Amino acid sequence: AECYCAKIIRGGRISAPEMKVPSNSRIVMLLGQLERMNGEAMVRDVETARQVTTKILHLIQTQEKSGKEVMSKGSSGMEVILASLEVSSQTTLEFLCISIVTDLGRRMGVFVSKGGTGILFQILTSASKELPPSEELMLQLHSLLAKVGPKDRKFGVKARLSGALNVTISLIKQNLQNAKLLLPCLQVLRVYSANSVNAISLGKNGVVELMFKIIAPYSKKNTSLLKVALDALGALLKSKTNARRAVDGSHVPALLALYLDWHRNDARHRHMLIRKGLLVCLRNITNIKLGRKAFIEADGMRILYNTSTECLPVRTLDPLINTSSLIMRKCFPKNRLPVPTIKSAFHYQLPHVLPVGPVAQLYSQPPGVDDVVDDSDDNEETEAETDTDNEEDEKNDDIETDLNKLHPTKSPGRPFEELRVYERFFLELSEDFQVTVNYNILFLQGYNFEGSKGASSTPSSGSLSSSSSSARSTRPIIVPTAQALSPKHMATPASQEIWNSIKGQHTQPPSPLLLGDIATRRVGGGGSDCGSEGAEDEGGEGAVLEVPDTALLLPLHDPDLYVEMVKGTRSVPQYAEVAYPDYFGHVAPTFKEPHLERVYGVQRSKIFQDIERLIHPNDILDKVVYDLDIPSCPVIEDSGESLKFNSQFESGNLRKAIQVRKYEYDLVLNSDINSNHYHQWFYLEVSGMRVGTTYRFNIINCEKSNSQFNYGMQVLMYSVQEAISGRPRWVRTGTDICYYKNHFARSSIAAGGQKGKSYFTLTFSTTFSHKDDVCYFAYHYPYTYSTLKMHLAKLEALRTPHIYLRQDVLCETLGGNICPLLTITAMPESNSNDHICQFRNRPLIFLSARVHPGETNASWVMKGTLEFLMGTSPLAASLREAYIFKIVPMLNPDGVINGNHRCSLSGEDLNRQWQNPNPELHPTIYHTKSLLQYLAHIQRAPLVFCDYHGHSRKKNVFMYGCSVKETVWQSNISATSSDLHEDLGYRTLPKILSQIAPAFSMASCSFVVERSKEATARVVVWREIGVQRSYTMESTLCGCDQGKYKGLQIGTRELEEMGAQFCVALLRLKRLTGLRNHQHLLDLESDIIGTQSKVVSPTTYVMEEDEPSFLEAIDYSAESDNEDAEPENEHGNNVHENPDHLDQLSDSY
Ligand SMILES: [Zn+2]
């Protein structure tokens, strides 16, 4: 017979010299004897062979040492036994060999790697042809196979191809009463079934029905058999055809009844695994729609809800509760998101719509079409079987592998004649300082400075104020928001005086619209803690609203100036209100805000509360208290039994608030303008709360598949009562926070064509500590466009004769707002030629931020950068002398103003437009890119380009850069060494940052060029403008897990510090690059900053979040594949979504 042994022997693997066991060992001698008998001799002398084998078996059984010798590395013992197995035709000998192998159980891996599985199947099929087959041999073989199976990845395929599948099935069918033989057969079947092709074929052969026969009815007679049968059935039911079979056979009610039986009769919880096995069957059946339907019809929700509730007190039953919860979440009937359309409540008419793309789709949608739900969950069709053994090699296909694209090729871009107009933004490059020029002209034309007071107004501003008055909005501005006012606190005669006394410096009252409202605002009730210093304090009966005196704490904040700025800000909804936090300002708290520890089982209890909506529908109020789709009156008045909501102010985006239960609210966020999705950011106002009551809030239409809210991040809250008590600040708030997939259906229109998707819920609970307070909740520290304008105006006040600061208007946005461009450097030391030459020739640094409106942290980092650059420190002075800074602090003003999360008014992600920005639709990107193209043309491309972003799924601050070498390393494409010749300068800046900025983490940086990012600022500036140090800097929304801030949530202080440290790092970079002429830069860099001249460990490319998984599955559709794992691990798997989708929602910038 052609055989393995021959091959093995010819392959020389069992030649004597390789035997490493001591040659005098008895077992080695016996093996040697057996080896010499292999082939002809064995057939001739079965008796001797048997004797030898028996001796070997005896030795293995009695001496542990012998077993080790047979199996030890380098020993050929296993080959000899295998060879004997294969050659022999004698049942008894086989039996003995199998016994030997069985006894070597712990080294089954060796057996598998030597081809043992195939030999066993061969013996099995040939033995099955004997009539009747030897029961003893079958038992032995299956026992051994059951051990081999889990060690052999190809076990299922080998079984099918050898015909062993059918042998085992017919054995099972013929031995249903023979538990001794049945058990190992079922154990083997369990392994067979894990292969999807096998599962289908087994199902066709009636094995699903067979298993149901074995597991029912309830009996504790043979529980180990039952357990194995359930495991096999569970594996079989992963196949959708089999699941359908189970539904058709009415097994869903039967399984539920059986589960109930076990639940009731297993009082001491000794049969957890059987109960769990039953749930796994239900879980797999409910993967298909028919299964979910059958589950609901069989009252599965109530059964699992009740049993789970009864299990709750026993911690060891958690796996049952978690699997039950998973099934219930899946079967929970999909609800409609309670909005008429998912299109933004506001629409902005674009000058034109590109023929393809999301906006065109949105516009072309016929009226009356329901886009909130579609039939995407109604079709069973897509549940076809995939008839392949999927060995998915998870290759990341997003890495750029086209070498041509990996080599930065400066693209000429627009012709220089066109770019010449941008010269006016670079006056410093031609400045001769012979005439005094007022650089504020451009800036002031676009800004509205009228009304700004004090040191902030430069002498020139007054003369220019008339030019801005035309742009000034005539609509009334209400400060603060009106809805929070309770009617009984209307104007009193005293209030005007109080106002004047507080704002004593005013000689004339501000405009009545503005003042009238502020003066009449009272925050009633007068908690004793809101002490006011005003002489006119009326006592405990209700303090008049005061503006906290934050001038010292917040030198760059001015409430009046802020209101003036709001007047010049154009929003699509024409906001007429100002939110208190933006008006009062935010003073970072001095206490630490550690990550919130996740309470055990928090998500489960929240989900159970959600399920109760279905179980106890009468408890649900479903009362709409705020609805932006009623434009005339979104705030719905009521008798005071509900909270009041509002977000009709800059960056606000609440669309609807529904009181679900007495102290629980569902909140729906508005889509980005001209879009039907992108919601994650939120900013809203709440009032009318009761003190000491815990409220639960659920934001029910979040889109990202995971969030740092699951890893210690809290929401931000701002209390007006606290503010007027001298603590104007956002604080991290909320308990019982978690983020999970919910039961609100997401139509395929909103899910990028993917069907059957759901939204995610962010839930948090909070208790309010002041009566009649007005509180705000936000995703992250708000930073509005009007705030930016106020800060820029205040920056003027920091100007000294040594600082060259110019504020230009780069362009106007679609929404009619201006996009500021700042130039900061040092004035030349003198008018001498040398000094002017040095001034003009300073390298440029180009910075931008806030292309994504929801990433407000980027603005706080930018604020830190700007204030540092305008500062008086010697470092700042050196920095200004070293570089010319060109800064676009807000690339997407319209998005910020209108409360968008990601897009501009064009309904598009502006950071995907850099390759080919449209001047009309993406003006800020078009003109920013043009500035860079102009610089490239005049050979003055910036030394560093950095775009500030925020990251919602990672901790720390880190950078993304572009490196050919590191991309090639990650992608395995073959490249010549010249392709890999690369200056390592791109690593210097992040390396410096990791040394000086506590929040910065080098380990999180990546320098891989991804295809999905080829139209981002970073990649385009690197590739087309030729800036080697082109970066995205990502700041966490959550906090740090390394460095000085480890374990803490990030605050504005840390973000601003990051912005300042970025500047310090640039100064260090200057020292290093200043030595470029010395030709030893690389060596020097590596000496100084500890980078070797070749990168020893390239940064790893991590596409998804890198948080450890936890017990509770965020997404119930993410099924775990490791059925054999410990039950506790079952829910550990994280979501793996399709990359397109990820890209769409990724905030990785
Ligand atoms: Zn971003």
Short mmCIF file of C-alpha atoms in Angstrom, two decimals, residues 640-905:
data_model
loop_
_atom_site.label_atom_id
_atom_site.label_comp_id
_atom_site.label_asym_id
_atom_site.label_seq_id
_atom_site.Cartn_x
_atom_site.Cartn_y
_atom_site.Cartn_z
CA GLY A 640 -43.80 71.25 34.85
CA GLU A 641 -43.81 67.50 35.13
CA SER A 642 -41.10 67.18 32.52
CA LEU A 643 -37.67 68.57 31.92
CA LYS A 644 -37.37 71.36 29.41
CA PHE A 645 -34.94 70.98 26.57
CA ASN A 646 -33.46 73.39 24.13
CA SER A 647 -30.51 73.64 21.82
CA GLN A 648 -31.33 76.49 19.51
CA PHE A 649 -27.98 78.13 19.85
CA GLU A 650 -24.64 77.95 18.13
CA SER A 651 -23.30 74.38 17.90
CA GLY A 652 -26.51 73.00 19.44
CA ASN A 653 -28.03 70.01 17.69
CA LEU A 654 -30.83 68.40 19.66
CA ARG A 655 -33.65 67.42 17.38
CA LYS A 656 -36.12 65.78 19.68
CA ALA A 657 -36.57 64.89 23.33
CA ILE A 658 -39.06 62.30 24.47
CA GLN A 659 -39.94 61.59 28.06
CA VAL A 660 -40.02 57.82 28.18
CA ARG A 661 -40.57 57.28 31.87
CA LYS A 662 -40.91 59.76 34.69
CA TYR A 663 -37.17 60.34 34.95
CA GLU A 664 -35.93 59.00 31.66
CA TYR A 665 -35.58 60.76 28.31
CA ASP A 666 -34.75 59.62 24.82
CA LEU A 667 -32.86 62.25 22.87
CA VAL A 668 -32.51 62.36 19.09
CA LEU A 669 -29.72 64.37 17.50
CA ASN A 670 -30.07 66.31 14.30
CA SER A 671 -28.16 65.15 11.23
CA ASP A 672 -25.47 67.31 9.74
CA ILE A 673 -27.01 69.89 7.45
CA ASN A 674 -27.70 68.54 3.96
CA SER A 675 -27.04 65.06 5.21
CA ASN A 676 -29.02 62.28 6.77
CA HIS A 677 -26.54 61.02 9.27
CA TYR A 678 -23.30 61.86 11.08
CA HIS A 679 -24.51 62.31 14.59
CA GLN A 680 -22.29 61.87 17.57
CA TRP A 681 -21.60 65.38 18.79
CA PHE A 682 -24.23 66.92 21.06
CA TYR A 683 -24.79 70.17 22.88
CA LEU A 684 -28.09 70.83 24.59
CA GLU A 685 -29.74 72.63 27.45
CA VAL A 686 -31.91 71.18 30.21
CA SER A 687 -33.95 72.97 32.82
CA GLY A 688 -36.90 72.37 35.11
CA MET A 689 -35.13 69.62 37.01
CA ARG A 690 -35.82 68.32 40.47
CA VAL A 691 -33.00 68.33 42.93
CA GLY A 692 -31.74 64.98 44.12
CA THR A 693 -33.57 62.93 41.52
CA THR A 694 -31.60 60.71 39.21
CA TYR A 695 -32.46 61.22 35.59
CA ARG A 696 -31.51 58.86 32.82
CA PHE A 697 -30.73 60.28 29.38
CA ASN A 698 -30.39 58.18 26.23
CA ILE A 699 -29.02 59.59 23.03
CA ILE A 700 -30.57 57.04 20.74
CA ASN A 701 -29.21 57.76 17.29
CA CYS A 702 -25.46 57.55 17.70
CA GLU A 703 -23.67 55.94 14.79
CA LYS A 704 -20.18 54.87 15.73
CA SER A 705 -19.79 51.21 16.59
CA ASN A 706 -17.96 51.92 19.81
CA SER A 707 -17.08 54.87 21.94
CA GLN A 708 -14.78 55.96 24.72
CA PHE A 709 -17.96 56.29 26.76
CA ASN A 710 -17.42 52.57 27.32
CA TYR A 711 -13.89 53.18 28.57
CA GLY A 712 -14.09 55.83 31.23
CA MET A 713 -15.24 58.93 29.39
CA GLN A 714 -18.04 61.00 30.90
CA VAL A 715 -20.22 63.64 29.33
CA LEU A 716 -19.70 67.31 30.14
CA MET A 717 -22.13 69.37 32.15
CA TYR A 718 -22.28 73.08 32.82
CA SER A 719 -24.50 74.44 35.57
CA VAL A 720 -25.59 78.06 35.44
CA GLN A 721 -26.14 78.08 39.20
CA GLU A 722 -22.58 76.97 39.65
CA ALA A 723 -21.42 79.59 37.18
CA ILE A 724 -23.04 82.49 38.95
CA SER A 725 -21.64 81.16 42.19
CA GLY A 726 -18.21 81.77 40.79
CA ARG A 727 -17.60 78.37 39.23
CA PRO A 728 -18.25 78.80 35.55
CA ARG A 729 -17.04 75.52 34.19
CA TRP A 730 -17.72 72.37 32.34
CA VAL A 731 -17.30 69.31 34.52
CA ARG A 732 -17.23 65.63 33.67
CA THR A 733 -20.53 64.19 34.78
CA GLY A 734 -22.68 61.11 34.63
CA THR A 735 -22.86 57.65 36.10
CA ASP A 736 -24.04 54.36 34.63
CA ILE A 737 -22.57 55.43 31.34
CA CYS A 738 -22.49 52.98 28.51
CA TYR A 739 -22.72 52.83 24.78
CA TYR A 740 -24.39 49.94 22.97
CA LYS A 741 -26.29 48.96 19.87
CA ASN A 742 -30.00 49.60 20.32
CA HIS A 743 -33.27 48.55 18.69
CA PHE A 744 -33.83 51.60 16.52
CA ALA A 745 -33.52 50.63 12.91
CA ARG A 746 -31.16 52.53 10.70
CA SER A 747 -32.33 52.56 7.12
CA SER A 748 -29.92 51.44 4.47
CA ILE A 749 -29.98 54.99 3.09
CA ALA A 750 -28.39 56.20 6.27
CA ALA A 751 -26.09 53.24 6.70
CA GLY A 752 -24.23 53.58 3.43
CA GLY A 753 -26.35 50.92 1.73
CA GLN A 754 -25.89 48.34 4.44
CA LYS A 755 -29.03 46.60 5.46
CA GLY A 756 -30.44 45.68 8.80
CA LYS A 757 -28.32 48.10 10.78
CA SER A 758 -29.26 49.74 14.05
CA TYR A 759 -28.29 52.88 15.86
CA PHE A 760 -26.35 52.99 19.09
CA THR A 761 -27.40 54.42 22.42
CA LEU A 762 -25.26 56.52 24.67
CA THR A 763 -26.88 56.41 28.08
CA PHE A 764 -25.91 58.29 31.20
CA SER A 765 -27.57 59.16 34.46
CA THR A 766 -27.14 62.26 36.51
CA THR A 767 -28.51 64.01 39.56
CA PHE A 768 -28.87 67.78 39.63
CA SER A 769 -27.84 69.59 42.75
CA HIS A 770 -29.52 72.97 42.27
CA LYS A 771 -33.14 73.85 42.09
CA ASP A 772 -34.22 75.86 39.06
CA ASP A 773 -30.90 75.45 37.44
CA VAL A 774 -30.20 75.62 33.75
CA CYS A 775 -27.74 72.94 32.76
CA TYR A 776 -26.00 72.05 29.57
CA PHE A 777 -24.73 68.73 28.37
CA ALA A 778 -22.10 68.35 25.70
CA TYR A 779 -20.10 65.63 24.03
CA HIS A 780 -16.94 67.60 24.62
CA TYR A 781 -15.98 71.14 25.70
CA PRO A 782 -17.85 73.36 23.26
CA TYR A 783 -15.90 75.89 21.27
CA THR A 784 -18.09 77.87 18.91
CA TYR A 785 -17.15 79.93 15.90
CA SER A 786 -18.19 83.06 17.79
CA THR A 787 -15.83 81.97 20.55
CA LEU A 788 -13.04 81.79 18.02
CA LYS A 789 -13.80 85.26 16.74
CA MET A 790 -13.83 86.56 20.29
CA HIS A 791 -10.49 84.92 21.02
CA LEU A 792 -8.95 86.26 17.86
CA ALA A 793 -10.11 89.74 18.74
CA LYS A 794 -8.67 89.30 22.21
CA LEU A 795 -5.39 88.08 20.76
CA GLU A 796 -4.95 91.52 19.29
CA ALA A 797 -4.65 92.77 22.83
CA LEU A 798 -1.58 90.64 23.33
CA ARG A 799 0.26 92.28 20.49
CA THR A 800 3.51 93.97 21.44
CA PRO A 801 5.80 96.04 19.23
CA HIS A 802 7.92 92.93 18.77
CA ILE A 803 5.10 90.78 17.48
CA TYR A 804 4.05 90.71 13.89
CA LEU A 805 0.41 89.59 13.88
CA ARG A 806 -1.80 89.82 10.86
CA GLN A 807 -5.35 88.54 10.61
CA ASP A 808 -6.64 88.10 7.09
CA VAL A 809 -9.89 86.84 5.74
CA LEU A 810 -8.99 83.82 3.67
CA CYS A 811 -12.43 83.49 2.15
CA GLU A 812 -16.10 83.43 2.86
CA THR A 813 -17.80 80.14 3.62
CA LEU A 814 -20.93 78.82 1.94
CA GLY A 815 -22.94 80.09 4.87
CA GLY A 816 -21.54 83.60 4.56
CA ASN A 817 -19.09 83.46 7.43
CA ILE A 818 -15.49 84.41 7.08
CA CYS A 819 -12.60 82.04 7.42
CA PRO A 820 -9.76 83.75 9.30
CA LEU A 821 -6.09 83.29 8.42
CA LEU A 822 -3.47 84.35 10.92
CA THR A 823 0.15 85.23 10.38
CA ILE A 824 2.35 85.35 13.44
CA THR A 825 6.06 85.97 13.55
CA ALA A 826 8.46 88.44 15.15
CA MET A 827 9.00 91.90 13.80
CA PRO A 828 12.46 92.24 12.25
CA GLU A 829 15.06 93.50 14.66
CA SER A 830 15.54 96.60 12.57
CA ASN A 831 14.96 97.97 9.09
CA SER A 832 18.40 96.88 8.06
CA ASN A 833 18.68 94.70 5.00
CA ASP A 834 20.08 91.82 6.97
CA HIS A 835 17.28 91.85 9.46
CA ILE A 836 14.61 92.17 6.83
CA CYS A 837 16.22 89.37 4.91
CA GLN A 838 16.22 87.16 8.01
CA PHE A 839 12.60 88.10 8.59
CA ARG A 840 11.49 87.12 5.11
CA ASN A 841 13.45 83.94 4.99
CA ARG A 842 12.16 82.35 8.14
CA PRO A 843 10.78 78.89 7.46
CA LEU A 844 7.03 78.62 7.45
CA ILE A 845 4.89 76.53 9.74
CA PHE A 846 1.35 75.90 8.51
CA LEU A 847 -1.30 74.92 11.02
CA SER A 848 -5.02 74.29 10.73
CA ALA A 849 -7.80 72.91 12.91
CA ARG A 850 -11.43 72.04 13.28
CA VAL A 851 -12.22 70.73 9.85
CA HIS A 852 -14.46 68.34 11.79
CA PRO A 853 -16.92 70.35 13.86
CA GLY A 854 -17.50 67.62 16.44
CA GLU A 855 -13.81 67.62 17.37
CA THR A 856 -13.94 70.65 19.60
CA ASN A 857 -10.81 69.53 21.42
CA ALA A 858 -8.85 70.53 18.31
CA SER A 859 -9.96 74.12 18.87
CA TRP A 860 -8.77 74.05 22.47
CA VAL A 861 -5.39 72.76 21.35
CA MET A 862 -5.32 75.53 18.75
CA LYS A 863 -6.20 78.07 21.42
CA GLY A 864 -3.18 76.87 23.39
CA THR A 865 -0.98 77.21 20.32
CA LEU A 866 -2.19 80.72 19.54
CA GLU A 867 -1.85 82.01 23.07
CA PHE A 868 1.60 80.55 23.37
CA LEU A 869 2.66 82.15 20.11
CA MET A 870 1.37 85.52 21.28
CA GLY A 871 2.95 85.11 24.70
CA THR A 872 5.73 87.01 26.37
CA SER A 873 7.93 84.07 27.30
CA PRO A 874 11.48 83.96 25.91
CA LEU A 875 10.56 80.68 24.24
CA ALA A 876 7.68 82.34 22.45
CA ALA A 877 9.92 85.17 21.36
CA SER A 878 12.52 82.73 20.01
CA LEU A 879 9.82 80.81 18.25
CA ARG A 880 8.49 83.91 16.53
CA GLU A 881 12.01 84.81 15.50
CA ALA A 882 12.51 81.34 14.13
CA TYR A 883 9.41 80.89 12.01
CA ILE A 884 6.56 82.50 10.20
CA PHE A 885 3.31 80.87 11.35
CA LYS A 886 0.39 80.67 8.97
CA ILE A 887 -2.67 79.43 10.77
CA VAL A 888 -6.23 78.64 9.69
CA PRO A 889 -7.77 78.02 13.12
CA MET A 890 -11.16 76.86 11.89
CA LEU A 891 -11.43 75.17 8.52
CA ASN A 892 -15.14 74.51 8.85
CA PRO A 893 -16.91 77.46 10.51
CA ASP A 894 -20.32 76.59 9.05
CA GLY A 895 -20.21 73.10 10.42
CA VAL A 896 -19.23 74.37 13.85
CA ILE A 897 -21.96 77.01 13.93
CA ASN A 898 -24.74 74.69 12.84
CA GLY A 899 -23.97 71.92 15.29
CA ASN A 900 -22.68 69.48 12.68
CA HIS A 901 -20.58 66.58 13.75
CA ARG A 902 -18.47 66.04 10.66
CA CYS A 903 -19.51 67.93 7.54
CA SER A 904 -19.76 71.39 6.11
CA LEU A 905 -22.94 72.84 4.63
#
